[in-house]
Amino acid sequence: MKILVVHGPNLNLLGQREADIYGETTLEEINQRLNEKAKENGVTLETFQSNHEGEIVDEIGKSKENEIQAILINPAAYTHTSIAIRDALAAVSIPTVEIHLSNVYAREEFRHKSLISPVVHGQVCGFGVNSYMLGLDALIDLLKS
Ligand code: DQA
């Protein structure tokens, strides 16, 4: 089983970026924890971070050719703006879980709307790094069932 993990814009700055909201764990540490869980479950992970919408669209679009069976995505700010990423996910049509470190619904109103949610299997938000871990668990369960 192969799962693609996509981290959107500014998530490369985790650890130093608004730590009161996003915590002190770096992206490298998150990827390491995800890889450990994946390994325990016999799953291979491909992790990808970009600050550029088109690069994220390209990566999602290559899912079939890269034999990706599911996607775990934190689209970050593109959650609230990107029809292109939503369309890419709809196009590849494989099980996808959207995650957010923060509880976007308890924050500014512009974060309450996700353009991504309607095309994913489910969403996890508000649990910090655990949002990623819970999302990966959910995808592994989905793939096994
Ligand atoms: C985020 C929430 C988004 O609103 C924000 O733009 C981010 C991170 C989160 O993980 O909480 O960059 O996706």
PDB file of C-alpha atoms and ligand atoms in Angstrom:
ATOM      1  CA  MET A   1       0.000   0.000   0.000  1.00  0.00           C
ATOM      2  CA  LYS A   2       1.316   3.426  -0.947  1.00  0.00           C
ATOM      3  CA  ILE A   3      -0.030   6.695   0.484  1.00  0.00           C
ATOM      4  CA  LEU A   4       0.871  10.207  -0.676  1.00  0.00           C
ATOM      5  CA  VAL A   5       1.155  12.847   2.067  1.00  0.00           C
ATOM      6  CA  VAL A   6       0.791  16.417   0.760  1.00  0.00           C
ATOM      7  CA  HIS A   7       1.708  19.440   2.857  1.00  0.00           C
ATOM      8  CA  GLY A   8       0.627  22.819   1.490  1.00  0.00           C
ATOM      9  CA  PRO A   9       2.127  26.306   1.717  1.00  0.00           C
ATOM     10  CA  ASN A  10       4.091  27.517   4.738  1.00  0.00           C
ATOM     11  CA  LEU A  11       4.024  24.113   6.416  1.00  0.00           C
ATOM     12  CA  ASN A  12       7.777  23.943   5.716  1.00  0.00           C
ATOM     13  CA  LEU A  13       7.989  26.604   8.459  1.00  0.00           C
ATOM     14  CA  LEU A  14       6.334  24.482  11.153  1.00  0.00           C
ATOM     15  CA  GLY A  15       8.202  24.710  14.440  1.00  0.00           C
ATOM     16  CA  GLN A  16       8.935  28.412  13.959  1.00  0.00           C
ATOM     17  CA  ARG A  17       5.603  29.537  12.465  1.00  0.00           C
ATOM     18  CA  GLU A  18       2.936  30.800  14.922  1.00  0.00           C
ATOM     19  CA  ALA A  19       3.820  28.091  17.446  1.00  0.00           C
ATOM     20  CA  ASP A  20       0.858  29.053  19.661  1.00  0.00           C
ATOM     21  CA  ILE A  21      -1.463  27.890  16.850  1.00  0.00           C
ATOM     22  CA  TYR A  22       0.514  25.220  15.037  1.00  0.00           C
ATOM     23  CA  GLY A  23       2.775  23.861  17.779  1.00  0.00           C
ATOM     24  CA  GLU A  24       6.515  23.392  17.940  1.00  0.00           C
ATOM     25  CA  THR A  25       6.894  20.188  15.960  1.00  0.00           C
ATOM     26  CA  THR A  26       8.743  20.590  12.675  1.00  0.00           C
ATOM     27  CA  LEU A  27       7.576  19.170   9.356  1.00  0.00           C
ATOM     28  CA  GLU A  28      10.531  16.794   9.374  1.00  0.00           C
ATOM     29  CA  GLU A  29       9.416  15.418  12.763  1.00  0.00           C
ATOM     30  CA  ILE A  30       5.825  15.049  11.533  1.00  0.00           C
ATOM     31  CA  ASN A  31       7.007  13.131   8.471  1.00  0.00           C
ATOM     32  CA  GLN A  32       9.176  10.945  10.687  1.00  0.00           C
ATOM     33  CA  ARG A  33       6.231  10.097  12.970  1.00  0.00           C
ATOM     34  CA  LEU A  34       3.989   9.393   9.978  1.00  0.00           C
ATOM     35  CA  ASN A  35       6.657   7.142   8.459  1.00  0.00           C
ATOM     36  CA  GLU A  36       6.958   5.178  11.723  1.00  0.00           C
ATOM     37  CA  LYS A  37       3.198   4.551  11.825  1.00  0.00           C
ATOM     38  CA  ALA A  38       3.157   3.658   8.138  1.00  0.00           C
ATOM     39  CA  LYS A  39       5.998   1.187   8.585  1.00  0.00           C
ATOM     40  CA  GLU A  40       4.208  -0.500  11.526  1.00  0.00           C
ATOM     41  CA  ASN A  41       1.266  -1.025   9.172  1.00  0.00           C
ATOM     42  CA  GLY A  42       3.238  -2.176   6.146  1.00  0.00           C
ATOM     43  CA  VAL A  43       2.449   1.018   4.229  1.00  0.00           C
ATOM     44  CA  THR A  44       4.867   3.064   2.115  1.00  0.00           C
ATOM     45  CA  LEU A  45       4.599   6.854   2.344  1.00  0.00           C
ATOM     46  CA  GLU A  46       5.582   9.485  -0.189  1.00  0.00           C
ATOM     47  CA  THR A  47       5.773  12.900   1.425  1.00  0.00           C
ATOM     48  CA  PHE A  48       5.578  16.121  -0.553  1.00  0.00           C
ATOM     49  CA  GLN A  49       5.549  19.804   0.473  1.00  0.00           C
ATOM     50  CA  SER A  50       5.125  22.785  -1.781  1.00  0.00           C
ATOM     51  CA  ASN A  51       4.296  26.448  -1.483  1.00  0.00           C
ATOM     52  CA  HIS A  52       3.048  26.434  -5.087  1.00  0.00           C
ATOM     53  CA  GLU A  53      -0.491  25.514  -6.097  1.00  0.00           C
ATOM     54  CA  GLY A  54       0.467  24.156  -9.541  1.00  0.00           C
ATOM     55  CA  GLU A  55       3.143  21.855  -8.087  1.00  0.00           C
ATOM     56  CA  ILE A  56       0.571  20.385  -5.688  1.00  0.00           C
ATOM     57  CA  VAL A  57      -1.872  19.903  -8.587  1.00  0.00           C
ATOM     58  CA  ASP A  58       0.895  18.174 -10.601  1.00  0.00           C
ATOM     59  CA  GLU A  59       1.794  15.845  -7.718  1.00  0.00           C
ATOM     60  CA  ILE A  60      -1.832  14.818  -7.103  1.00  0.00           C
ATOM     61  CA  GLY A  61      -2.299  14.305 -10.842  1.00  0.00           C
ATOM     62  CA  LYS A  62       0.627  11.834 -10.929  1.00  0.00           C
ATOM     63  CA  SER A  63      -1.037   9.597  -8.292  1.00  0.00           C
ATOM     64  CA  LYS A  64      -2.107   6.885 -10.725  1.00  0.00           C
ATOM     65  CA  GLU A  65       1.258   6.756 -12.504  1.00  0.00           C
ATOM     66  CA  ASN A  66       3.030   6.697  -9.101  1.00  0.00           C
ATOM     67  CA  GLU A  67       0.733   3.870  -7.906  1.00  0.00           C
ATOM     68  CA  ILE A  68      -0.642   5.926  -5.021  1.00  0.00           C
ATOM     69  CA  GLN A  69      -3.706   4.344  -3.402  1.00  0.00           C
ATOM     70  CA  ALA A  70      -4.714   7.102  -0.988  1.00  0.00           C
ATOM     71  CA  ILE A  71      -3.884  10.711  -0.145  1.00  0.00           C
ATOM     72  CA  LEU A  72      -3.447  12.482   3.202  1.00  0.00           C
ATOM     73  CA  ILE A  73      -3.472  16.226   2.589  1.00  0.00           C
ATOM     74  CA  ASN A  74      -3.090  19.399   4.604  1.00  0.00           C
ATOM     75  CA  PRO A  75      -3.796  21.950   1.866  1.00  0.00           C
ATOM     76  CA  ALA A  76      -3.042  24.798   4.348  1.00  0.00           C
ATOM     77  CA  ALA A  77      -4.202  28.188   2.985  1.00  0.00           C
ATOM     78  CA  TYR A  78      -5.173  26.582  -0.354  1.00  0.00           C
ATOM     79  CA  THR A  79      -7.977  24.829   1.558  1.00  0.00           C
ATOM     80  CA  HIS A  80      -9.909  28.066   1.401  1.00  0.00           C
ATOM     81  CA  THR A  81      -9.035  29.197  -2.130  1.00  0.00           C
ATOM     82  CA  SER A  82      -8.020  26.403  -4.495  1.00  0.00           C
ATOM     83  CA  ILE A  83     -10.523  25.098  -7.015  1.00  0.00           C
ATOM     84  CA  ALA A  84      -7.517  23.660  -8.886  1.00  0.00           C
ATOM     85  CA  ILE A  85      -6.482  21.378  -5.984  1.00  0.00           C
ATOM     86  CA  ARG A  86     -10.098  20.363  -5.397  1.00  0.00           C
ATOM     87  CA  ASP A  87     -10.465  19.472  -9.097  1.00  0.00           C
ATOM     88  CA  ALA A  88      -7.190  17.501  -9.035  1.00  0.00           C
ATOM     89  CA  LEU A  89      -8.451  15.419  -6.081  1.00  0.00           C
ATOM     90  CA  ALA A  90     -11.802  14.870  -7.791  1.00  0.00           C
ATOM     91  CA  ALA A  91      -9.979  13.852 -10.988  1.00  0.00           C
ATOM     92  CA  VAL A  92      -7.797  11.157  -9.402  1.00  0.00           C
ATOM     93  CA  SER A  93     -10.707   9.983  -7.245  1.00  0.00           C
ATOM     94  CA  ILE A  94      -8.845   7.879  -4.660  1.00  0.00           C
ATOM     95  CA  PRO A  95      -9.553   7.800  -0.898  1.00  0.00           C
ATOM     96  CA  THR A  96      -8.402  11.117   0.558  1.00  0.00           C
ATOM     97  CA  VAL A  97      -8.409  12.563   4.068  1.00  0.00           C
ATOM     98  CA  GLU A  98      -8.020  16.322   4.621  1.00  0.00           C
ATOM     99  CA  ILE A  99      -6.330  17.372   7.822  1.00  0.00           C
ATOM    100  CA  HIS A 100      -5.589  20.591   9.687  1.00  0.00           C
ATOM    101  CA  LEU A 101      -3.423  21.093  12.742  1.00  0.00           C
ATOM    102  CA  SER A 102      -5.694  23.842  14.083  1.00  0.00           C
ATOM    103  CA  ASN A 103      -9.465  23.856  14.476  1.00  0.00           C
ATOM    104  CA  VAL A 104     -10.179  26.023  11.446  1.00  0.00           C
ATOM    105  CA  TYR A 105     -13.844  26.440  12.516  1.00  0.00           C
ATOM    106  CA  ALA A 106     -12.792  28.158  15.745  1.00  0.00           C
ATOM    107  CA  ARG A 107     -10.653  30.689  13.869  1.00  0.00           C
ATOM    108  CA  GLU A 108     -11.256  33.569  11.413  1.00  0.00           C
ATOM    109  CA  GLU A 109     -14.379  33.263   9.290  1.00  0.00           C
ATOM    110  CA  PHE A 110     -12.407  32.945   6.033  1.00  0.00           C
ATOM    111  CA  ARG A 111     -11.030  29.639   7.368  1.00  0.00           C
ATOM    112  CA  HIS A 112     -14.509  28.160   7.967  1.00  0.00           C
ATOM    113  CA  LYS A 113     -14.985  27.317   4.303  1.00  0.00           C
ATOM    114  CA  SER A 114     -13.052  24.416   2.780  1.00  0.00           C
ATOM    115  CA  LEU A 115     -13.232  24.000  -0.992  1.00  0.00           C
ATOM    116  CA  ILE A 116     -11.545  20.638  -0.492  1.00  0.00           C
ATOM    117  CA  SER A 117     -13.923  18.925   1.970  1.00  0.00           C
ATOM    118  CA  PRO A 118     -16.693  18.083  -0.548  1.00  0.00           C
ATOM    119  CA  VAL A 119     -14.333  15.874  -2.582  1.00  0.00           C
ATOM    120  CA  VAL A 120     -12.595  14.010   0.273  1.00  0.00           C
ATOM    121  CA  HIS A 121     -13.665  11.017   2.348  1.00  0.00           C
ATOM    122  CA  GLY A 122     -13.389  12.937   5.608  1.00  0.00           C
ATOM    123  CA  GLN A 123     -11.652  15.689   7.517  1.00  0.00           C
ATOM    124  CA  VAL A 124      -9.704  15.759  10.808  1.00  0.00           C
ATOM    125  CA  CYS A 125      -8.851  19.100  12.395  1.00  0.00           C
ATOM    126  CA  GLY A 126      -7.898  20.670  15.692  1.00  0.00           C
ATOM    127  CA  PHE A 127      -5.636  17.979  17.169  1.00  0.00           C
ATOM    128  CA  GLY A 128      -2.243  19.407  16.246  1.00  0.00           C
ATOM    129  CA  VAL A 129       0.195  16.767  15.001  1.00  0.00           C
ATOM    130  CA  ASN A 130      -2.353  14.123  16.027  1.00  0.00           C
ATOM    131  CA  SER A 131      -4.616  15.318  13.199  1.00  0.00           C
ATOM    132  CA  TYR A 132      -2.017  13.831  10.820  1.00  0.00           C
ATOM    133  CA  MET A 133      -1.756  10.608  12.838  1.00  0.00           C
ATOM    134  CA  LEU A 134      -5.552  10.172  13.092  1.00  0.00           C
ATOM    135  CA  GLY A 135      -5.920  10.923   9.396  1.00  0.00           C
ATOM    136  CA  LEU A 136      -3.305   8.311   8.491  1.00  0.00           C
ATOM    137  CA  ASP A 137      -5.018   5.751  10.758  1.00  0.00           C
ATOM    138  CA  ALA A 138      -8.332   6.447   9.040  1.00  0.00           C
ATOM    139  CA  LEU A 139      -6.815   5.995   5.582  1.00  0.00           C
ATOM    140  CA  ILE A 140      -5.064   2.753   6.538  1.00  0.00           C
ATOM    141  CA  ASP A 141      -8.380   1.402   7.905  1.00  0.00           C
ATOM    142  CA  LEU A 142     -10.134   2.450   4.713  1.00  0.00           C
ATOM    143  CA  LEU A 143      -7.548   0.728   2.527  1.00  0.00           C
ATOM    144  CA  LYS A 144      -7.667  -2.460   4.610  1.00  0.00           C
ATOM    145  CA  SER A 145     -11.472  -2.676   4.556  1.00  0.00           C
TER     146      SER A 145
HETATM  147  C1  DQA B   1      -3.962  24.915   8.416  1.00  0.00           C
HETATM  148  C2  DQA B   1      -5.120  25.893   8.569  1.00  0.00           C
HETATM  149  C3  DQA B   1      -5.170  26.872   7.415  1.00  0.00           C
HETATM  150  O1  DQA B   1      -6.253  27.782   7.568  1.00  0.00           O
HETATM  151  C4  DQA B   1      -3.881  27.683   7.352  1.00  0.00           C
HETATM  152  O2  DQA B   1      -3.888  28.550   6.236  1.00  0.00           O
HETATM  153  C5  DQA B   1      -2.671  26.834   7.374  1.00  0.00           C
HETATM  154  C6  DQA B   1      -2.633  25.637   8.216  1.00  0.00           C
HETATM  155  C7  DQA B   1      -3.797  23.985   9.643  1.00  0.00           C
HETATM  156  O3  DQA B   1      -3.121  22.973   9.517  1.00  0.00           O
HETATM  157  O4  DQA B   1      -4.327  24.288  10.713  1.00  0.00           O
HETATM  158  O5  DQA B   1      -1.654  27.168   6.774  1.00  0.00           O
HETATM  159  O6  DQA B   1      -4.213  24.085   7.294  1.00  0.00           O
END
